[in-house]
PDB file of C-alpha atoms and ligand atoms in Angstrom:
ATOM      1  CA  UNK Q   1       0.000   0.000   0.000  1.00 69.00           C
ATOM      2  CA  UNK Q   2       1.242   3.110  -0.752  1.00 80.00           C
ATOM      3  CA  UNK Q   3       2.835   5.176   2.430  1.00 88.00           C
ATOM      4  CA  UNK Q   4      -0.436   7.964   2.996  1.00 94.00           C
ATOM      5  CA  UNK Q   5       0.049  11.659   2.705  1.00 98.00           C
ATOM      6  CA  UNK Q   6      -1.385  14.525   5.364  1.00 98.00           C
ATOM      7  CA  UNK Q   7       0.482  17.769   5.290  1.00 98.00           C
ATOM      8  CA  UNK Q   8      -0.984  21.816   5.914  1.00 98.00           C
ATOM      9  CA  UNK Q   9      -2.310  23.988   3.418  1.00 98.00           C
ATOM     10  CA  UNK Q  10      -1.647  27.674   4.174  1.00 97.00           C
ATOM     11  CA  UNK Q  11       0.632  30.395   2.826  1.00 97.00           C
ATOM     12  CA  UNK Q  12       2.905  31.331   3.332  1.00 93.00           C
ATOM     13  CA  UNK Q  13       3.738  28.210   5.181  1.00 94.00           C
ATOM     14  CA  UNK Q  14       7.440  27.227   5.178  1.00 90.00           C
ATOM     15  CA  UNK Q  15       7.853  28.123   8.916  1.00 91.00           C
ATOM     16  CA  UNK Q  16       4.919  25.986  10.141  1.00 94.00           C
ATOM     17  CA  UNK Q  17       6.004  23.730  13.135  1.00 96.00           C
ATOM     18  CA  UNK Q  18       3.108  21.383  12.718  1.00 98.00           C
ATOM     19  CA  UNK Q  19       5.652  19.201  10.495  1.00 98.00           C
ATOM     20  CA  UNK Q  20       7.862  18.571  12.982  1.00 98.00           C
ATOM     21  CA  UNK Q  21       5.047  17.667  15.361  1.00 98.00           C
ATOM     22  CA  UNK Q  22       3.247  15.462  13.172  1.00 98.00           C
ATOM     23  CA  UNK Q  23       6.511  13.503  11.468  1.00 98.00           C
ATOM     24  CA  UNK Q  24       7.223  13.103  15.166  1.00 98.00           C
ATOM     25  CA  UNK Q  25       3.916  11.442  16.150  1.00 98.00           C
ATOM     26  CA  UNK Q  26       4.269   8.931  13.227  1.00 98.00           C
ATOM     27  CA  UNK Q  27       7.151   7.597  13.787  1.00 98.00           C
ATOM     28  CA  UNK Q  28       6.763   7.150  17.649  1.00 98.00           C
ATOM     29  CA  UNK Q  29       3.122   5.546  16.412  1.00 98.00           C
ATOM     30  CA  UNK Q  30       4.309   3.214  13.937  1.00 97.00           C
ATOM     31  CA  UNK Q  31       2.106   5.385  11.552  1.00 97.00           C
ATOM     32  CA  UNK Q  32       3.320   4.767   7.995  1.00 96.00           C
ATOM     33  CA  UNK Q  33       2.695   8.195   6.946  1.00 97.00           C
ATOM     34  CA  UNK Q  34       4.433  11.296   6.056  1.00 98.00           C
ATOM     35  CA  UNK Q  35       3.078  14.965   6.854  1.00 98.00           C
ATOM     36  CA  UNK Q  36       4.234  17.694   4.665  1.00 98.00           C
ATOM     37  CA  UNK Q  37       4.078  21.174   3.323  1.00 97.00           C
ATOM     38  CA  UNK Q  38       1.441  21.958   1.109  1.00 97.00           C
ATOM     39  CA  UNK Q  39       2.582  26.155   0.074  1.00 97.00           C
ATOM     40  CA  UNK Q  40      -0.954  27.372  -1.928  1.00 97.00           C
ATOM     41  CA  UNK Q  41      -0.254  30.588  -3.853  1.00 97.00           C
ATOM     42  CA  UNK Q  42      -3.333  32.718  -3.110  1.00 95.00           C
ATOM     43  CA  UNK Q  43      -3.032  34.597  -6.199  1.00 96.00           C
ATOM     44  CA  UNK Q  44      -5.360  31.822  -7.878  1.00 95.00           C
ATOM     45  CA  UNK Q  45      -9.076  30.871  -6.212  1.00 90.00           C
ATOM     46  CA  UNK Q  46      -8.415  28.085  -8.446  1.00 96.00           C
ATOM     47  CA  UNK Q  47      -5.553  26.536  -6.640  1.00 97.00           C
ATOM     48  CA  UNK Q  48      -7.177  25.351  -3.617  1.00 97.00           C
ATOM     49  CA  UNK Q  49     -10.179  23.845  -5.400  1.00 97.00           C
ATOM     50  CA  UNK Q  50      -7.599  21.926  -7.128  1.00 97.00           C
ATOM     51  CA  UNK Q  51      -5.739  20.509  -4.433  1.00 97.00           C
ATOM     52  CA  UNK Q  52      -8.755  19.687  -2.120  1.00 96.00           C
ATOM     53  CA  UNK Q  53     -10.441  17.934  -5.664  1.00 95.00           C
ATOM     54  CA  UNK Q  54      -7.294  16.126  -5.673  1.00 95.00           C
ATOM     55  CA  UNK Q  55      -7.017  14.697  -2.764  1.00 94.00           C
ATOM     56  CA  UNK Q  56      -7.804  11.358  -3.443  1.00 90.00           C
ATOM     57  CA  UNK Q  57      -5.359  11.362  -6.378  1.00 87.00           C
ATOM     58  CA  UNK Q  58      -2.364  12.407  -4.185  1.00 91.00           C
ATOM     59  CA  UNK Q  59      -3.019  10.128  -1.506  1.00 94.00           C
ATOM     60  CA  UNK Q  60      -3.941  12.890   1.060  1.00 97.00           C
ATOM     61  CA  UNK Q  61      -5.798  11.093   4.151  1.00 97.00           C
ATOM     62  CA  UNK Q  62      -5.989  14.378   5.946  1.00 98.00           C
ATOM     63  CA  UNK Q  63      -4.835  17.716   6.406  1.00 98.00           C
ATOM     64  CA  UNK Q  64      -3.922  21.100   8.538  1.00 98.00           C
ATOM     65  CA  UNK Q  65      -5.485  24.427   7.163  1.00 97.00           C
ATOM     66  CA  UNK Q  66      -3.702  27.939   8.225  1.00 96.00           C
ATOM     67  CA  UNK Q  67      -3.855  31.079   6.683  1.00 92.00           C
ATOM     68  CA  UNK Q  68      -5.206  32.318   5.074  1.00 94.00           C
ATOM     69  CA  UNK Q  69      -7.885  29.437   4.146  1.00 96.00           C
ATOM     70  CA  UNK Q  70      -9.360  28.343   7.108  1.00 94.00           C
ATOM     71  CA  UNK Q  71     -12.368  29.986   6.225  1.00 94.00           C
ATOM     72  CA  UNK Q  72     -12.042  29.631   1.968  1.00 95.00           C
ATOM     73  CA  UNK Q  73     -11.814  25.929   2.724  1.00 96.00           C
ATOM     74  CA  UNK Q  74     -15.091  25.527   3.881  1.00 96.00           C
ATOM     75  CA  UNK Q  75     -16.603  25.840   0.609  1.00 96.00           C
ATOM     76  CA  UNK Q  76     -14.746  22.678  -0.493  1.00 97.00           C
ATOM     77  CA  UNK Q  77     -16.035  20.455   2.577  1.00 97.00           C
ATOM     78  CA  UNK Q  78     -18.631  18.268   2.228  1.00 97.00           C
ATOM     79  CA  UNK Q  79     -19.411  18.151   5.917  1.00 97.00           C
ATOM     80  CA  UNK Q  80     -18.438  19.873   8.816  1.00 95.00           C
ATOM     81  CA  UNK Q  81     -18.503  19.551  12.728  1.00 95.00           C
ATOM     82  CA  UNK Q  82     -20.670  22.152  14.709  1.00 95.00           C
ATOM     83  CA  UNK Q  83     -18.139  23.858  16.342  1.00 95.00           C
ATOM     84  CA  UNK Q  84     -16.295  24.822  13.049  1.00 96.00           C
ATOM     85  CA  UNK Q  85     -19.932  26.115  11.635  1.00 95.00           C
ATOM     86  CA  UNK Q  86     -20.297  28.108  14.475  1.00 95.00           C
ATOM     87  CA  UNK Q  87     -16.719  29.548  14.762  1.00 95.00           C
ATOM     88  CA  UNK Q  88     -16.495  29.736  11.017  1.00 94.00           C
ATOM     89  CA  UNK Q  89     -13.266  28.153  10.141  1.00 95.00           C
ATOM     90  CA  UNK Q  90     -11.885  24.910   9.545  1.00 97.00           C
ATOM     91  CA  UNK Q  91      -8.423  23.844  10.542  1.00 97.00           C
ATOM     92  CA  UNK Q  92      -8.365  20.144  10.230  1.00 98.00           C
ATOM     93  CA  UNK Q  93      -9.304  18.046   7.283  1.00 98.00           C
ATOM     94  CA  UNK Q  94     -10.226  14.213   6.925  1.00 98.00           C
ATOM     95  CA  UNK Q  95     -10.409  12.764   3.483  1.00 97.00           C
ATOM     96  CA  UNK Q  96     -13.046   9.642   4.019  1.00 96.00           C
ATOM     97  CA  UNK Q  97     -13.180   7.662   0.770  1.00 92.00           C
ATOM     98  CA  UNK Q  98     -13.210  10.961  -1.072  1.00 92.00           C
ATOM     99  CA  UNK Q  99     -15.591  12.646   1.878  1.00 96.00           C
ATOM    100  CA  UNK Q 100     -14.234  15.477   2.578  1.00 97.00           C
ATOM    101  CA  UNK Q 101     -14.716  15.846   6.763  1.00 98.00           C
ATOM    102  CA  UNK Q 102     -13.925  19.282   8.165  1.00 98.00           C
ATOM    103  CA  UNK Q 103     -13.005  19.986  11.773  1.00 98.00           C
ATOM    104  CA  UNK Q 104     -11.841  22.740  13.968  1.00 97.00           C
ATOM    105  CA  UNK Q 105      -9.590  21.974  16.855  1.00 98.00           C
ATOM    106  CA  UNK Q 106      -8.505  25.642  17.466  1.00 96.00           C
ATOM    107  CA  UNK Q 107     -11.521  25.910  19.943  1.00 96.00           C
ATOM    108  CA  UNK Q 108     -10.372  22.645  22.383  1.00 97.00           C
ATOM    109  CA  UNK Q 109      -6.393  23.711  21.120  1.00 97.00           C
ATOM    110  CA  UNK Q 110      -7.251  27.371  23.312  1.00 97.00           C
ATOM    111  CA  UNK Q 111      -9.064  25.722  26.072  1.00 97.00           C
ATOM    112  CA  UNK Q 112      -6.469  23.085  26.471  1.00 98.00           C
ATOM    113  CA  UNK Q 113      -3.822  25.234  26.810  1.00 98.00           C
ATOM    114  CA  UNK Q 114      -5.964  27.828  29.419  1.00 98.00           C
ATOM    115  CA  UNK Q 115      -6.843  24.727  31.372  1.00 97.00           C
ATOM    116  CA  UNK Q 116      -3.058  24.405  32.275  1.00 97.00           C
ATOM    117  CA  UNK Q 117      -2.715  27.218  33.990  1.00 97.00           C
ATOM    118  CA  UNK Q 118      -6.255  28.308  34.831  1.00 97.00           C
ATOM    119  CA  UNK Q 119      -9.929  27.440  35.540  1.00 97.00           C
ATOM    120  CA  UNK Q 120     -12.369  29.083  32.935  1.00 98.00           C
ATOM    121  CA  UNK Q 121     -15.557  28.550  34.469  1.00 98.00           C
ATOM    122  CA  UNK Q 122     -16.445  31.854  36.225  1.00 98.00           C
ATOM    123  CA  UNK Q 123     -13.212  33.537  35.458  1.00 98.00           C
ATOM    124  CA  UNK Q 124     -13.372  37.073  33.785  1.00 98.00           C
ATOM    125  CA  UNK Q 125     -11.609  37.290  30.782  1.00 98.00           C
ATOM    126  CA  UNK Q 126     -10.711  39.861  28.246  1.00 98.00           C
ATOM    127  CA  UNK Q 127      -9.853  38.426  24.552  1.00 98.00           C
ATOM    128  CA  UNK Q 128      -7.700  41.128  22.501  1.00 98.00           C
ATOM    129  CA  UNK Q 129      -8.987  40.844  18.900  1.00 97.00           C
ATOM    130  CA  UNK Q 130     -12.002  40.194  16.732  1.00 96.00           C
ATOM    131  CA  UNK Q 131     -10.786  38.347  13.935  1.00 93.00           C
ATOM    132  CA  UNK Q 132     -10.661  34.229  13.019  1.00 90.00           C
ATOM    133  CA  UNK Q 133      -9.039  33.474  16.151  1.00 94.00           C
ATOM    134  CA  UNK Q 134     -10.412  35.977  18.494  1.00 96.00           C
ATOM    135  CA  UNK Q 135     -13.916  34.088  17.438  1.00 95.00           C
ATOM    136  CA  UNK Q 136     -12.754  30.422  18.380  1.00 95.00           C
ATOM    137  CA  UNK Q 137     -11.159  31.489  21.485  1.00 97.00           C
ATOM    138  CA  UNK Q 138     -14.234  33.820  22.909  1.00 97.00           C
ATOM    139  CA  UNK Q 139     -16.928  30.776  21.632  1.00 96.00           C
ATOM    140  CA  UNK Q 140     -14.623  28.405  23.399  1.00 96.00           C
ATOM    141  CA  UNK Q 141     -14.456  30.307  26.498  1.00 97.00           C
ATOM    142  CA  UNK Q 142     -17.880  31.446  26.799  1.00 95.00           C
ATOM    143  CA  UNK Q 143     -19.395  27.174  26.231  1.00 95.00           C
ATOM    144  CA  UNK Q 144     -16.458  26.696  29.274  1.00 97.00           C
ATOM    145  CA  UNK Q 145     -18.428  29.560  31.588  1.00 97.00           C
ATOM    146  CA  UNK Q 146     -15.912  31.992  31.234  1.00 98.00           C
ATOM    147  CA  UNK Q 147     -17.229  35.966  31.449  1.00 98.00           C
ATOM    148  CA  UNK Q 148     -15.601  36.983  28.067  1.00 98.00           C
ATOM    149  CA  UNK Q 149     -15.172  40.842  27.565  1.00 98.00           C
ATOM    150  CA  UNK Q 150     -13.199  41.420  23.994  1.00 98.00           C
ATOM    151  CA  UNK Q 151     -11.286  44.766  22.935  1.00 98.00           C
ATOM    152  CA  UNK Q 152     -10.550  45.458  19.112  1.00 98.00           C
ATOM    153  CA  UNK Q 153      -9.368  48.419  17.588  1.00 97.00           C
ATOM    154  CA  UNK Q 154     -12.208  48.118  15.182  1.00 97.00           C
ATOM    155  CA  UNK Q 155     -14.934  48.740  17.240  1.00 97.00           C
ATOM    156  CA  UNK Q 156     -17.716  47.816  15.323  1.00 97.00           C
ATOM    157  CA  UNK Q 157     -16.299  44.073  14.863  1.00 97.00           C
ATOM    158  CA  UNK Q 158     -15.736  43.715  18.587  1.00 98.00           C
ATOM    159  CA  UNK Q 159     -19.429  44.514  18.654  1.00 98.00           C
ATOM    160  CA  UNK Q 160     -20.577  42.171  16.288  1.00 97.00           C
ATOM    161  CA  UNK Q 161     -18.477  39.536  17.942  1.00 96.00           C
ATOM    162  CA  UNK Q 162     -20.011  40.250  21.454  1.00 97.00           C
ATOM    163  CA  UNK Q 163     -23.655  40.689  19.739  1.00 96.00           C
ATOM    164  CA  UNK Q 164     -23.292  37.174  18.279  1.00 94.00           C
ATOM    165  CA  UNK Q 165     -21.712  34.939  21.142  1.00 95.00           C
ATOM    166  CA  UNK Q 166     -23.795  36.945  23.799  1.00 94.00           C
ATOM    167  CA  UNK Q 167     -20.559  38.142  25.399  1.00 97.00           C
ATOM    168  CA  UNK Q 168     -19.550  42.041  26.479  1.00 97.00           C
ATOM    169  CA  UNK Q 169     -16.640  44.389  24.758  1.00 98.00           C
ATOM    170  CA  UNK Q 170     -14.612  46.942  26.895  1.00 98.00           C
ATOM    171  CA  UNK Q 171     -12.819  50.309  25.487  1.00 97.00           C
ATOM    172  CA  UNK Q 172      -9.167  50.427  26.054  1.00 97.00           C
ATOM    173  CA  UNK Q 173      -9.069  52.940  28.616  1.00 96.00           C
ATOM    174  CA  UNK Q 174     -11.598  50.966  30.938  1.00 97.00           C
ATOM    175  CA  UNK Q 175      -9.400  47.959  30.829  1.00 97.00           C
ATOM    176  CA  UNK Q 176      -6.769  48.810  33.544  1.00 95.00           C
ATOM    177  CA  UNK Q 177      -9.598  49.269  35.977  1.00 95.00           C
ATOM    178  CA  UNK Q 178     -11.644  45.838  35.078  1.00 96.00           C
ATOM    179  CA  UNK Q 179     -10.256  43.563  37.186  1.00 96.00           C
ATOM    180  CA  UNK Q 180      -9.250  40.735  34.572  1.00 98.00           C
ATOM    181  CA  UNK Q 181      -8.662  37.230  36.040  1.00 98.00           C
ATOM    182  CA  UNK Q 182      -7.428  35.974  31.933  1.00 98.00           C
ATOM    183  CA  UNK Q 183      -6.010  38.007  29.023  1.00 98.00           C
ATOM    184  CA  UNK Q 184      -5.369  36.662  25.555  1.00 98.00           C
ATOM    185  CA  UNK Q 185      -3.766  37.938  22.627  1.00 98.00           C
ATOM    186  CA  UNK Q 186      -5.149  37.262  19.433  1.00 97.00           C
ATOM    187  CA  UNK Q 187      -3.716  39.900  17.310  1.00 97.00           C
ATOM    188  CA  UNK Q 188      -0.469  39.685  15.507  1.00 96.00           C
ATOM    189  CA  UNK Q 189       0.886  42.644  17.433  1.00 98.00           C
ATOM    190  CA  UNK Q 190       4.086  41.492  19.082  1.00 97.00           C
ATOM    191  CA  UNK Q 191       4.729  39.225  15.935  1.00 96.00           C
ATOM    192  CA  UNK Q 192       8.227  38.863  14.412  1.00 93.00           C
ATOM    193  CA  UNK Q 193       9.485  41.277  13.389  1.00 96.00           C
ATOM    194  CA  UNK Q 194       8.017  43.542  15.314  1.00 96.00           C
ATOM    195  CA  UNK Q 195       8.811  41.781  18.302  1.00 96.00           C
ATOM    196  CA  UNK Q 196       8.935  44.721  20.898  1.00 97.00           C
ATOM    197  CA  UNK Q 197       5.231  45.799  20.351  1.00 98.00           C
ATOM    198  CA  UNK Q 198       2.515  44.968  22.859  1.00 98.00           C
ATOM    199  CA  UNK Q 199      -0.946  46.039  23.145  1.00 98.00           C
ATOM    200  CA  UNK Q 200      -1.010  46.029  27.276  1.00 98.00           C
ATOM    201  CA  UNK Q 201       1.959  47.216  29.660  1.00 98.00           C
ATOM    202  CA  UNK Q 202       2.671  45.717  32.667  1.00 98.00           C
ATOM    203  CA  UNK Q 203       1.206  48.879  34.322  1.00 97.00           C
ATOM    204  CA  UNK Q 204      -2.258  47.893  32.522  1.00 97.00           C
ATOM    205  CA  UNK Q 205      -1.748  44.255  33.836  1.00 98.00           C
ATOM    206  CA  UNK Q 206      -1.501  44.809  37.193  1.00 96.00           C
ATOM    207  CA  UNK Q 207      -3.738  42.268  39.102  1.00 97.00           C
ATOM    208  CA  UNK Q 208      -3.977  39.470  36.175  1.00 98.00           C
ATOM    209  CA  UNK Q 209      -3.403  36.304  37.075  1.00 98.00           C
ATOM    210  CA  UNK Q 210      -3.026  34.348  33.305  1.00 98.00           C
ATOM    211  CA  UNK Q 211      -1.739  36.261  30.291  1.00 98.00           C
ATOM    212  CA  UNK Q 212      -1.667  34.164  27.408  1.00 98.00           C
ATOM    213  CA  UNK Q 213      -0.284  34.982  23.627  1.00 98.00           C
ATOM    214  CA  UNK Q 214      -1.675  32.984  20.438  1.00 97.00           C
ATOM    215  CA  UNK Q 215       1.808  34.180  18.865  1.00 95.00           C
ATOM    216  CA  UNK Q 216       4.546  31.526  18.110  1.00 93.00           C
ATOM    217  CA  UNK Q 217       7.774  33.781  16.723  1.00 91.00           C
ATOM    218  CA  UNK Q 218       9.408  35.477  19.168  1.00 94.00           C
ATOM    219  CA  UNK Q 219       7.955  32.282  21.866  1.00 95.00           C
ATOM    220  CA  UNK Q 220       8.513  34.781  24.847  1.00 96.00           C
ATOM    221  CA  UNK Q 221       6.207  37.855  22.965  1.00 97.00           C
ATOM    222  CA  UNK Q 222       6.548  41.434  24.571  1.00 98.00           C
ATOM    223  CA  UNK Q 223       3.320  41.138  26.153  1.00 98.00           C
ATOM    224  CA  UNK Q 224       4.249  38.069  28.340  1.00 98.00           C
ATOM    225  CA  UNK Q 225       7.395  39.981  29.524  1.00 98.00           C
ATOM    226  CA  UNK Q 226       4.993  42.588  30.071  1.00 98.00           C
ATOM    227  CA  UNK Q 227       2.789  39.784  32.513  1.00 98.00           C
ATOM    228  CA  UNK Q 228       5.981  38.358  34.205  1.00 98.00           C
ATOM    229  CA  UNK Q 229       6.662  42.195  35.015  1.00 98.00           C
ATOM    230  CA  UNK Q 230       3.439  42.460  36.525  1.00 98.00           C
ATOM    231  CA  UNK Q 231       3.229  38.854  38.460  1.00 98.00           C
ATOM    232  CA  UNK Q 232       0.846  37.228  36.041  1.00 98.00           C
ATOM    233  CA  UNK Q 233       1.546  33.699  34.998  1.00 98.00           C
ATOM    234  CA  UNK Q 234       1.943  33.350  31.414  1.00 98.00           C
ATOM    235  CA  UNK Q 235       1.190  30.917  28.084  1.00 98.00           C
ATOM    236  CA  UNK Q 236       2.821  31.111  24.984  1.00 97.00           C
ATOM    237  CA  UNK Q 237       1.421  30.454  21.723  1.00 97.00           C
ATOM    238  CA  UNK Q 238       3.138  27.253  21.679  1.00 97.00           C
ATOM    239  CA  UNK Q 239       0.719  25.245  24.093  1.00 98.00           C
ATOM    240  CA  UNK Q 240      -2.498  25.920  22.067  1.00 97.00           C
ATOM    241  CA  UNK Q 241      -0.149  25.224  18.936  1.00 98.00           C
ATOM    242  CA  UNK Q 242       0.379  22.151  20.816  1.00 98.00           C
ATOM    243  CA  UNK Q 243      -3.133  21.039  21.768  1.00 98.00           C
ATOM    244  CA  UNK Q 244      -4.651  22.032  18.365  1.00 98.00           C
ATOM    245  CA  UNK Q 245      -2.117  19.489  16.399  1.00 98.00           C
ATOM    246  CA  UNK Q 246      -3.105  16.727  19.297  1.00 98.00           C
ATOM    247  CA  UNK Q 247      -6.521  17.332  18.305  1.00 98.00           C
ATOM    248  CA  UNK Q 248      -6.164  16.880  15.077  1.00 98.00           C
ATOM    249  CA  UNK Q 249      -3.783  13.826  15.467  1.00 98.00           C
ATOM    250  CA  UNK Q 250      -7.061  12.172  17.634  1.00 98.00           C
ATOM    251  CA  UNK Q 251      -9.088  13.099  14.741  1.00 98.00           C
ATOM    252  CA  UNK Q 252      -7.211  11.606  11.886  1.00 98.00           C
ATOM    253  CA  UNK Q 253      -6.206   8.054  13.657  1.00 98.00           C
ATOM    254  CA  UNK Q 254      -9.251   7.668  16.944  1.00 98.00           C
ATOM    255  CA  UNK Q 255      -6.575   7.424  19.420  1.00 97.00           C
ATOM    256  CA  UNK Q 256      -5.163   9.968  21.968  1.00 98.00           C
ATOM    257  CA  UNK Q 257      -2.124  12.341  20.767  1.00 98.00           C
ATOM    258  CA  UNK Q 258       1.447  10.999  22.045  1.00 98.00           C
ATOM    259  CA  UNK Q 259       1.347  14.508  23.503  1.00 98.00           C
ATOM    260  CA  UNK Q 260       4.908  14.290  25.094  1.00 98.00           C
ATOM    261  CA  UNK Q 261       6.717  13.273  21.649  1.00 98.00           C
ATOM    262  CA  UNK Q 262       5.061  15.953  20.015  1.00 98.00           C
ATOM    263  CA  UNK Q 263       5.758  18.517  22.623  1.00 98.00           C
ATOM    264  CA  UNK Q 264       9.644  17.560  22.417  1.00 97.00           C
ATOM    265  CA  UNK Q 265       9.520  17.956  18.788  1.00 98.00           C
ATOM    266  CA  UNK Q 266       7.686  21.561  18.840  1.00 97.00           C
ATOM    267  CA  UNK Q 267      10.082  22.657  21.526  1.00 96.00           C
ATOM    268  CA  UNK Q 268      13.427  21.468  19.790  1.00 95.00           C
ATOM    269  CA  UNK Q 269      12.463  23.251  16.789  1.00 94.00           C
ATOM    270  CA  UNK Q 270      10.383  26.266  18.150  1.00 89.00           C
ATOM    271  CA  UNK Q 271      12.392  29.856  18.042  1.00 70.00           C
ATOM    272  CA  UNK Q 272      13.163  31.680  21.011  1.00 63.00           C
TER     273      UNK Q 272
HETATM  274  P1  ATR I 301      -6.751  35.816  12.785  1.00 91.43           P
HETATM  275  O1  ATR I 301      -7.468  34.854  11.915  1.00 91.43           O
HETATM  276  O2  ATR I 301      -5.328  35.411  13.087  1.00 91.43           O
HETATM  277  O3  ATR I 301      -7.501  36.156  14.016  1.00 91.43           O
HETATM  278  P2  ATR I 301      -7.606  38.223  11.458  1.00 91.43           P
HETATM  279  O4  ATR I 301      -8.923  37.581  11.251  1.00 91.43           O
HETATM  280  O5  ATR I 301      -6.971  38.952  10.334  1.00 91.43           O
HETATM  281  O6  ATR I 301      -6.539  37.137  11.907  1.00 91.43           O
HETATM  282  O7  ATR I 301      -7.703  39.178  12.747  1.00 91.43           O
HETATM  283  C1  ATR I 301      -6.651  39.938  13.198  1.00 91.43           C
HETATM  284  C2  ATR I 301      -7.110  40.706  14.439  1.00 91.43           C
HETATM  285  O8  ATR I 301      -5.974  41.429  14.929  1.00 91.43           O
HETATM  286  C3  ATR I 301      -8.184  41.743  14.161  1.00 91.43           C
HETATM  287  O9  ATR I 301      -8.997  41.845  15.291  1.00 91.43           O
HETATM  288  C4  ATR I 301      -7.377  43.019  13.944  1.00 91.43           C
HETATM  289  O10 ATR I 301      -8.054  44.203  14.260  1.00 91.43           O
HETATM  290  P3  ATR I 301      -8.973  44.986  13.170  1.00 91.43           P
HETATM  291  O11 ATR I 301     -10.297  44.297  13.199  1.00 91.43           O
HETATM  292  O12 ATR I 301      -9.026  46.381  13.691  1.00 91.43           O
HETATM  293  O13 ATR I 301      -8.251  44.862  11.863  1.00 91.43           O
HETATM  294  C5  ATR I 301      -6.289  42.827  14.959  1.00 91.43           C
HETATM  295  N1  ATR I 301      -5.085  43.610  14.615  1.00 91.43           N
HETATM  296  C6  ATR I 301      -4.284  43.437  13.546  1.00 91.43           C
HETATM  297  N2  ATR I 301      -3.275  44.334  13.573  1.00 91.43           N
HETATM  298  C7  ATR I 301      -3.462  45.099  14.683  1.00 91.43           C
HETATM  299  C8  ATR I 301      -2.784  46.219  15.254  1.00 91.43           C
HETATM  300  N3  ATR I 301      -1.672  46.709  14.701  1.00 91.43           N
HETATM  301  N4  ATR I 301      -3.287  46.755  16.403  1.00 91.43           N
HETATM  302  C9  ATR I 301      -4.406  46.257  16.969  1.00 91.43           C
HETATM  303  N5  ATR I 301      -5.101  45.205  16.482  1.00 91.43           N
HETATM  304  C10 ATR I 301      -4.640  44.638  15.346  1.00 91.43           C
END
């Protein structure tokens, strides 16, 4: 039989860890299988029809979706789970017999990582951002009891956000006074290479308990130095980067993640 394919879709995409994480869970699995890069110029609608139509073809048995076509690729499904039709993007892909199976594991990926440091239920928590991410994190948090307040410098989408997952937004001004148990950055301020940006200062923190950052390059962003400054605790983008490729590795084979191997891999190859 010939070895099966899985990979992630995305571009640009060279940098993605999920390789390292997923080559690492096959081998310590026995999985004959290789998981690879799959760099989608944008430039063409037509290119991602093509590759999910030729799945099949190329052997794919399931895939990783990153930007920017986590939402694009939902056209191409032909089912989905709920949570990825109410968060509107899928990040994980099973090929069935030609069934194309969308999932999203973003949602459990956030509330995994939260979980390590943090109850949810009851805690008050203020999500920075209104985009793709912002939504799976704020829908994830708000099914685990969380109070969710979000902030986004476009007001009007932080409404629409709060309107739709009954949950509250906050001005900027009013957040040093708020009392925040949680705050999460979803926003790619801080990002590489403008790695000395952060939204909040450690002056604005004061009282947190749990900052985390979605961000992966720099690992340590300006925003958690910000938190250790001001006592919180922190998580780095890694853990939900983590728990979102476990997901999907539980999703692809029925069988729980071999969370430690994949962990080592992320962490060997992960940029500090
Ligand atoms: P993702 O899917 O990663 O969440 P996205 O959907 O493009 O990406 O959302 C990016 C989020 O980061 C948005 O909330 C965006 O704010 P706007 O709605 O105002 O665009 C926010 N964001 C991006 N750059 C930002 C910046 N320099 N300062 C503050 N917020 C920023």
């Amino acid at each position: 039989m010939k070895k099966k394919v899985y990979g992630i879709v995305g571009h640009p995409v060279k940098h993605s860890l999920s390789p390292v994480m997923h080559n690492a869970a096959f081998k310590s699995e026995g999985i004959d299988a290789e998981y690879k890069v799959f760099d989608i110029d944008p430039s063409n609608e037509e290119n991602l029809a093509n590759f999910c139509y030729e799945t099949e073809l190329n052997n794919i048995a399931g895939f990783s979706v990153t930007m920017p076509y986590k939402l694009e690729i939902m056209k191409y499904m032909d089912n989905y789970d709920p949570i990825s039709k109410i968060v509107g993007s899928v990040n994980t892909v099973e090929n069935a017999d030609s069934v194309l199976n969308g999932y999203n594991t973003d949602v459990t990926g956030a509330v995994q990582a939260l979980k390590e440091k943090s109850d949810i239920k009851g805690k008050k928590v203020l999500v920075l951002g209104a985009g793709g991410a912002a939504r799976a994190i704020c829908y994830g948090l708000n099914e685990y009891g969380a109070d969710v307040y979000v902030f986004n410098r476009t007001k009007g989408k932080a409404d629409e956000l709060a309107k739709e997952f009954n949950i509250e937004t906050i001005d900027f001004r009013q957040i040093p006074e708020a009392d925040f148990d949680i705050v999460i950055n979803t926003t790619p301020v801080g990002m590489s290479p403008n790695s000395n940006e952060s939204l909040l200062h450690a002056d604005q923190l004061k009282g947190v308990k749990v900052v985390m950052d979605i961000i992966t390059n720099p690992i340590k962003t300006q925003l958690l130095k910000e938190a250790e400054k001001a006592g919180a605790e922190t998580i780095t983008g890694a853990r939900m980067l983590l728990h979102q490729a476990c997901g999907q590795f539980e999703i692809w084979f029925g069988k729980s993640a071999p969370i430690e191997v994949m962990e080592k891999a992320l962490y060997e190859n992960l940029k500090t």
